[in-house]
Coordinates of C-alpha atoms in Angstrom, one line a residue:
M102 CA -33.0 60.9 -76.0
M103 CA -34.6 60.1 -72.7
P104 CA -35.4 62.9 -70.3
E105 CA -33.4 62.5 -67.1
L106 CA -33.6 64.1 -63.6
P107 CA -32.7 67.7 -64.8
E108 CA -35.3 67.6 -67.6
M109 CA -38.1 66.3 -65.4
E110 CA -37.2 68.8 -62.6
T111 CA -37.3 71.6 -65.2
Y112 CA -40.8 70.4 -66.4
K113 CA -42.0 70.1 -62.8
T114 CA -41.0 73.7 -61.9
L115 CA -42.4 75.2 -65.1
L116 CA -45.6 73.2 -65.1
G117 CA -46.2 74.0 -61.4
S118 CA -46.4 77.7 -62.4
L119 CA -48.4 77.0 -65.6
I120 CA -51.1 74.6 -64.4
G121 CA -50.7 74.3 -60.6
G122 CA -54.2 74.7 -59.1
Q123 CA -55.8 74.7 -62.5
K124 CA -58.8 72.5 -63.5
I125 CA -58.7 69.9 -66.3
T126 CA -61.6 71.1 -68.5
N127 CA -61.3 68.5 -71.2
V128 CA -59.4 65.3 -72.1
E129 CA -58.5 63.8 -75.5
I130 CA -56.7 60.5 -76.0
G131 CA -55.0 59.9 -79.3
R132 CA -53.3 56.7 -78.3
E133 CA -55.0 54.3 -76.0
K134 CA -51.8 52.5 -75.1
S135 CA -50.5 55.6 -73.5
I136 CA -53.0 55.4 -70.7
N137 CA -53.9 52.5 -68.3
L138 CA -57.8 52.7 -68.3
P139 CA -60.5 52.6 -70.9
V140 CA -60.7 56.1 -72.5
D141 CA -64.1 57.0 -71.2
Q142 CA -63.2 56.0 -67.6
F143 CA -59.9 57.8 -67.7
S144 CA -61.5 61.0 -69.1
M145 CA -64.4 60.9 -66.6
E146 CA -62.1 60.4 -63.6
I147 CA -59.8 63.3 -64.3
S148 CA -62.2 65.8 -65.9
N149 CA -63.0 68.8 -63.7
Q150 CA -60.2 67.8 -61.3
A151 CA -57.7 70.5 -60.2
I152 CA -54.0 69.8 -60.3
K153 CA -53.1 70.2 -56.6
T154 CA -49.3 69.6 -56.8
I155 CA -46.7 68.4 -59.3
S156 CA -43.8 66.5 -57.9
R157 CA -40.9 64.5 -59.3
R158 CA -39.4 61.1 -58.3
A159 CA -36.5 59.9 -60.4
K160 CA -37.5 60.4 -64.1
Y161 CA -41.2 60.4 -63.2
L162 CA -43.6 63.3 -62.7
I163 CA -46.6 62.9 -60.4
F164 CA -49.6 65.2 -60.9
Q165 CA -51.7 65.0 -57.7
L166 CA -55.4 65.6 -58.3
Q167 CA -57.9 67.1 -55.8
N168 CA -59.7 63.8 -55.5
G169 CA -56.5 62.2 -54.1
K170 CA -55.7 60.2 -57.3
C171 CA -52.5 60.9 -59.2
L172 CA -51.4 60.9 -62.8
L173 CA -48.0 59.3 -63.1
L174 CA -46.0 60.3 -66.2
H175 CA -42.9 58.6 -67.6
L176 CA -41.7 60.1 -70.9
M177 CA -39.3 57.2 -71.6
L178 CA -37.4 57.6 -74.9
G179 CA -38.3 60.5 -77.1
G180 CA -41.3 61.7 -75.1
W181 CA -41.9 65.5 -74.5
M182 CA -44.6 68.0 -73.6
F183 CA -45.9 71.3 -75.0
F184 CA -48.3 73.7 -73.2
G185 CA -50.2 76.4 -75.1
K186 CA -53.0 77.4 -77.4
E187 CA -54.2 75.2 -80.2
E188 CA -52.6 77.5 -82.9
D189 CA -49.2 77.3 -81.2
K190 CA -49.0 73.5 -80.9
P191 CA -46.3 71.6 -82.7
N192 CA -47.1 69.8 -85.9
R193 CA -46.7 66.3 -84.3
T194 CA -49.0 63.4 -83.4
I195 CA -50.5 64.1 -80.0
Q196 CA -51.0 61.0 -77.7
V197 CA -52.7 62.7 -74.9
K198 CA -54.2 66.3 -74.6
L199 CA -55.3 67.8 -71.3
S200 CA -57.2 71.1 -71.6
F201 CA -57.1 73.9 -69.1
G202 CA -59.7 76.3 -70.7
E203 CA -58.0 77.9 -73.8
Q204 CA -54.6 76.4 -73.0
H205 CA -53.7 72.7 -73.5
L206 CA -51.0 70.4 -72.2
Y207 CA -49.9 68.1 -75.1
F208 CA -48.1 64.9 -74.6
I209 CA -46.0 64.0 -77.6
G210 CA -43.7 61.1 -78.6
L211 CA -45.2 58.7 -76.0
R212 CA -44.4 55.6 -78.0
L213 CA -43.0 53.9 -74.9
G214 CA -43.9 56.5 -72.4
Y215 CA -47.2 56.7 -70.5
L216 CA -49.6 58.7 -68.4
H217 CA -51.3 56.4 -65.9
L218 CA -54.1 57.3 -63.4
L219 CA -53.3 55.6 -60.1
S220 CA -54.2 55.9 -56.4
A221 CA -51.6 57.4 -54.1
K222 CA -50.8 53.9 -52.9
G223 CA -50.6 52.7 -56.5
V224 CA -48.0 55.4 -57.3
Q225 CA -46.0 54.3 -54.2
E226 CA -46.0 50.7 -55.3
E227 CA -44.9 51.7 -58.8
L228 CA -42.0 53.7 -57.5
E229 CA -40.9 51.6 -54.5
K230 CA -38.1 49.8 -56.3
L231 CA -36.3 53.0 -57.1
G232 CA -33.0 53.9 -55.4
P233 CA -32.4 57.1 -53.5
E234 CA -32.9 60.6 -54.9
V235 CA -29.3 61.7 -55.5
L236 CA -30.0 65.4 -54.8
D237 CA -31.8 64.7 -51.6
P238 CA -30.0 66.4 -48.6
D239 CA -30.0 63.0 -46.8
F240 CA -28.0 61.5 -49.7
T241 CA -24.5 62.1 -48.3
V242 CA -21.1 61.1 -49.6
D243 CA -21.1 58.3 -46.9
A244 CA -24.5 57.0 -48.0
F245 CA -23.2 56.9 -51.6
Q246 CA -20.0 55.1 -50.6
Q247 CA -22.0 52.5 -48.7
I248 CA -24.2 51.8 -51.7
M249 CA -21.2 51.5 -54.0
Q250 CA -19.3 49.1 -51.7
K251 CA -22.1 46.6 -52.3
R252 CA -22.0 46.8 -56.1
K253 CA -20.1 45.0 -58.7
G254 CA -19.7 45.6 -62.4
T255 CA -18.8 48.7 -64.4
I256 CA -19.4 52.2 -63.0
K257 CA -21.4 53.5 -66.0
T258 CA -23.9 50.6 -65.8
T259 CA -24.3 51.1 -62.0
L260 CA -24.9 54.9 -62.3
I261 CA -27.8 54.4 -64.7
N262 CA -29.4 51.5 -62.8
Q263 CA -32.6 53.1 -61.3
E264 CA -32.7 50.6 -58.5
V265 CA -29.3 51.8 -57.3
L266 CA -29.6 55.5 -57.8
A267 CA -32.7 57.3 -59.1
G268 CA -32.7 59.8 -62.0
I269 CA -29.4 59.4 -63.8
G270 CA -29.6 58.2 -67.4
N271 CA -27.3 57.7 -70.4
G272 CA -26.4 61.3 -71.1
Y273 CA -25.7 62.6 -67.6
S274 CA -23.8 59.4 -66.6
D275 CA -21.2 60.3 -69.3
E276 CA -21.1 63.9 -68.1
I277 CA -20.6 62.9 -64.5
L278 CA -17.8 60.4 -65.3
W279 CA -16.0 63.0 -67.4
H280 CA -16.3 65.5 -64.6
A281 CA -14.9 63.0 -62.1
E282 CA -12.1 62.0 -64.5
I283 CA -13.2 58.3 -64.3
R284 CA -13.4 55.9 -67.3
P285 CA -17.0 54.6 -67.8
D286 CA -15.8 51.0 -68.3
K287 CA -13.9 50.9 -64.9
K288 CA -15.1 48.4 -62.4
I289 CA -16.6 49.7 -59.2
N290 CA -14.2 47.6 -57.0
E291 CA -11.3 49.3 -58.8
L292 CA -12.3 52.7 -57.4
D293 CA -10.7 54.0 -54.2
D294 CA -12.4 56.2 -51.6
Q295 CA -11.0 59.4 -53.1
Q296 CA -12.4 58.5 -56.6
L297 CA -15.8 57.6 -55.1
S298 CA -15.9 60.9 -53.2
R299 CA -15.0 62.7 -56.4
L300 CA -17.8 60.8 -58.2
Y301 CA -20.3 61.8 -55.6
H302 CA -19.4 65.5 -55.9
S303 CA -19.6 65.2 -59.7
I304 CA -23.1 63.8 -59.5
Q305 CA -24.1 66.8 -57.4
F306 CA -22.3 69.3 -59.7
I307 CA -23.5 68.0 -63.0
L308 CA -27.2 67.4 -62.1
K309 CA -27.5 70.8 -60.4
R310 CA -25.9 72.4 -63.4
G311 CA -28.3 70.5 -65.6
I312 CA -31.2 71.9 -63.6
E313 CA -29.9 75.5 -63.6
Q314 CA -29.5 75.4 -67.4
G315 CA -32.9 73.9 -68.0
G316 CA -31.8 70.4 -69.0
Y317 CA -31.1 69.2 -72.6
M318 CA -34.6 68.9 -74.1
E319 CA -34.5 70.4 -77.6
N320 CA -38.2 71.3 -77.7
P321 CA -39.5 74.3 -75.7
L322 CA -42.3 73.6 -73.2
F323 CA -44.2 76.8 -74.3
K324 CA -44.0 79.6 -76.7
G325 CA -41.2 82.0 -75.6
D326 CA -39.8 79.4 -73.2
G327 CA -36.2 80.5 -72.7
K328 CA -35.4 78.0 -69.9
T329 CA -35.8 74.5 -71.4
G330 CA -32.8 73.0 -73.2
G331 CA -30.0 75.3 -72.3
Y332 CA -27.6 72.5 -71.1
Q333 CA -24.3 72.2 -73.0
F334 CA -22.7 68.8 -73.0
Y335 CA -19.1 68.3 -72.1
V336 CA -18.7 64.9 -73.8
Y337 CA -22.1 63.3 -74.5
D338 CA -22.8 63.1 -78.3
R339 CA -19.5 64.9 -79.0
E340 CA -17.5 62.1 -80.7
G341 CA -14.3 63.4 -82.4
E342 CA -14.6 66.8 -80.8
A343 CA -11.8 68.1 -78.5
C344 CA -12.1 67.5 -74.8
S345 CA -12.5 70.9 -73.1
R346 CA -10.1 69.9 -70.4
C347 CA -7.2 68.3 -72.3
N348 CA -7.9 68.8 -76.0
A349 CA -7.7 65.0 -76.8
S350 CA -10.5 63.7 -79.1
I351 CA -13.6 62.4 -77.4
I352 CA -14.4 58.8 -78.4
K353 CA -17.6 56.8 -78.5
S354 CA -17.9 53.2 -77.4
E355 CA -20.6 50.9 -76.2
I356 CA -21.0 49.7 -72.6
S357 CA -23.8 47.2 -72.0
S358 CA -25.2 48.2 -75.4
R359 CA -25.4 51.9 -74.5
K360 CA -23.7 54.6 -76.5
T361 CA -21.0 56.0 -74.3
Y362 CA -18.8 59.0 -74.8
F363 CA -15.6 59.8 -72.9
C364 CA -12.1 61.3 -73.1
P365 CA -9.5 58.4 -73.3
N366 CA -6.8 60.8 -72.1
C367 CA -8.0 62.4 -68.9
Q368 CA -10.6 59.8 -67.8
R369 CA -8.6 57.1 -66.0

């Protein structure tokens, strides 16, 4: 699965307390394609740099270094992280390893994901196409309705389009539509203002619940991590199980080649 807004927000918060202000003491690259510079240059530029802040935009994390440069992380599909001592690390191939003294941050499963070193301006350029942050206080129900009035196509495909709204992916889009009682294959122009308003409130509810419960990543970030991965799905990946609202069976279909789960009875 691909980490979405709640997973990356959970990582941001936890990593902020684990490595915020800490200096990178060593760098090891196991897969050159995961980074954007020659290994020696990448290592030289980030070694002995302290991590000033960690922020999130959409499904990206931005590690700001003291020299003003940034590490931009996108985990893509199947990427995850582990922080800890050498003896606690998972028995997996490590693509990138950043050391902070005795503790290390391991980047795992970065087959499509990456950790790129960019200038602040480079990060801005990389992220400028993204839609608004849906949990931003400025993102009101009116702002949402204005965006939606300009769109065509099915609602599920629109929710996961990062240039329309930032941070929602395949899993949470199904959860949001279930919560709003809207079928994922419905066309946007078929939704009335009341449904759009319900959809907006469901986006807020589901993503905040996702963050509170630590998202859905199955692997803990560190030994004894009780926060990551506590989110329980309502419909996603629950084909054939009973809908918790009406008891009908959840079905799985495909919408623009994405696996989609919904309740055929109470989503209309």
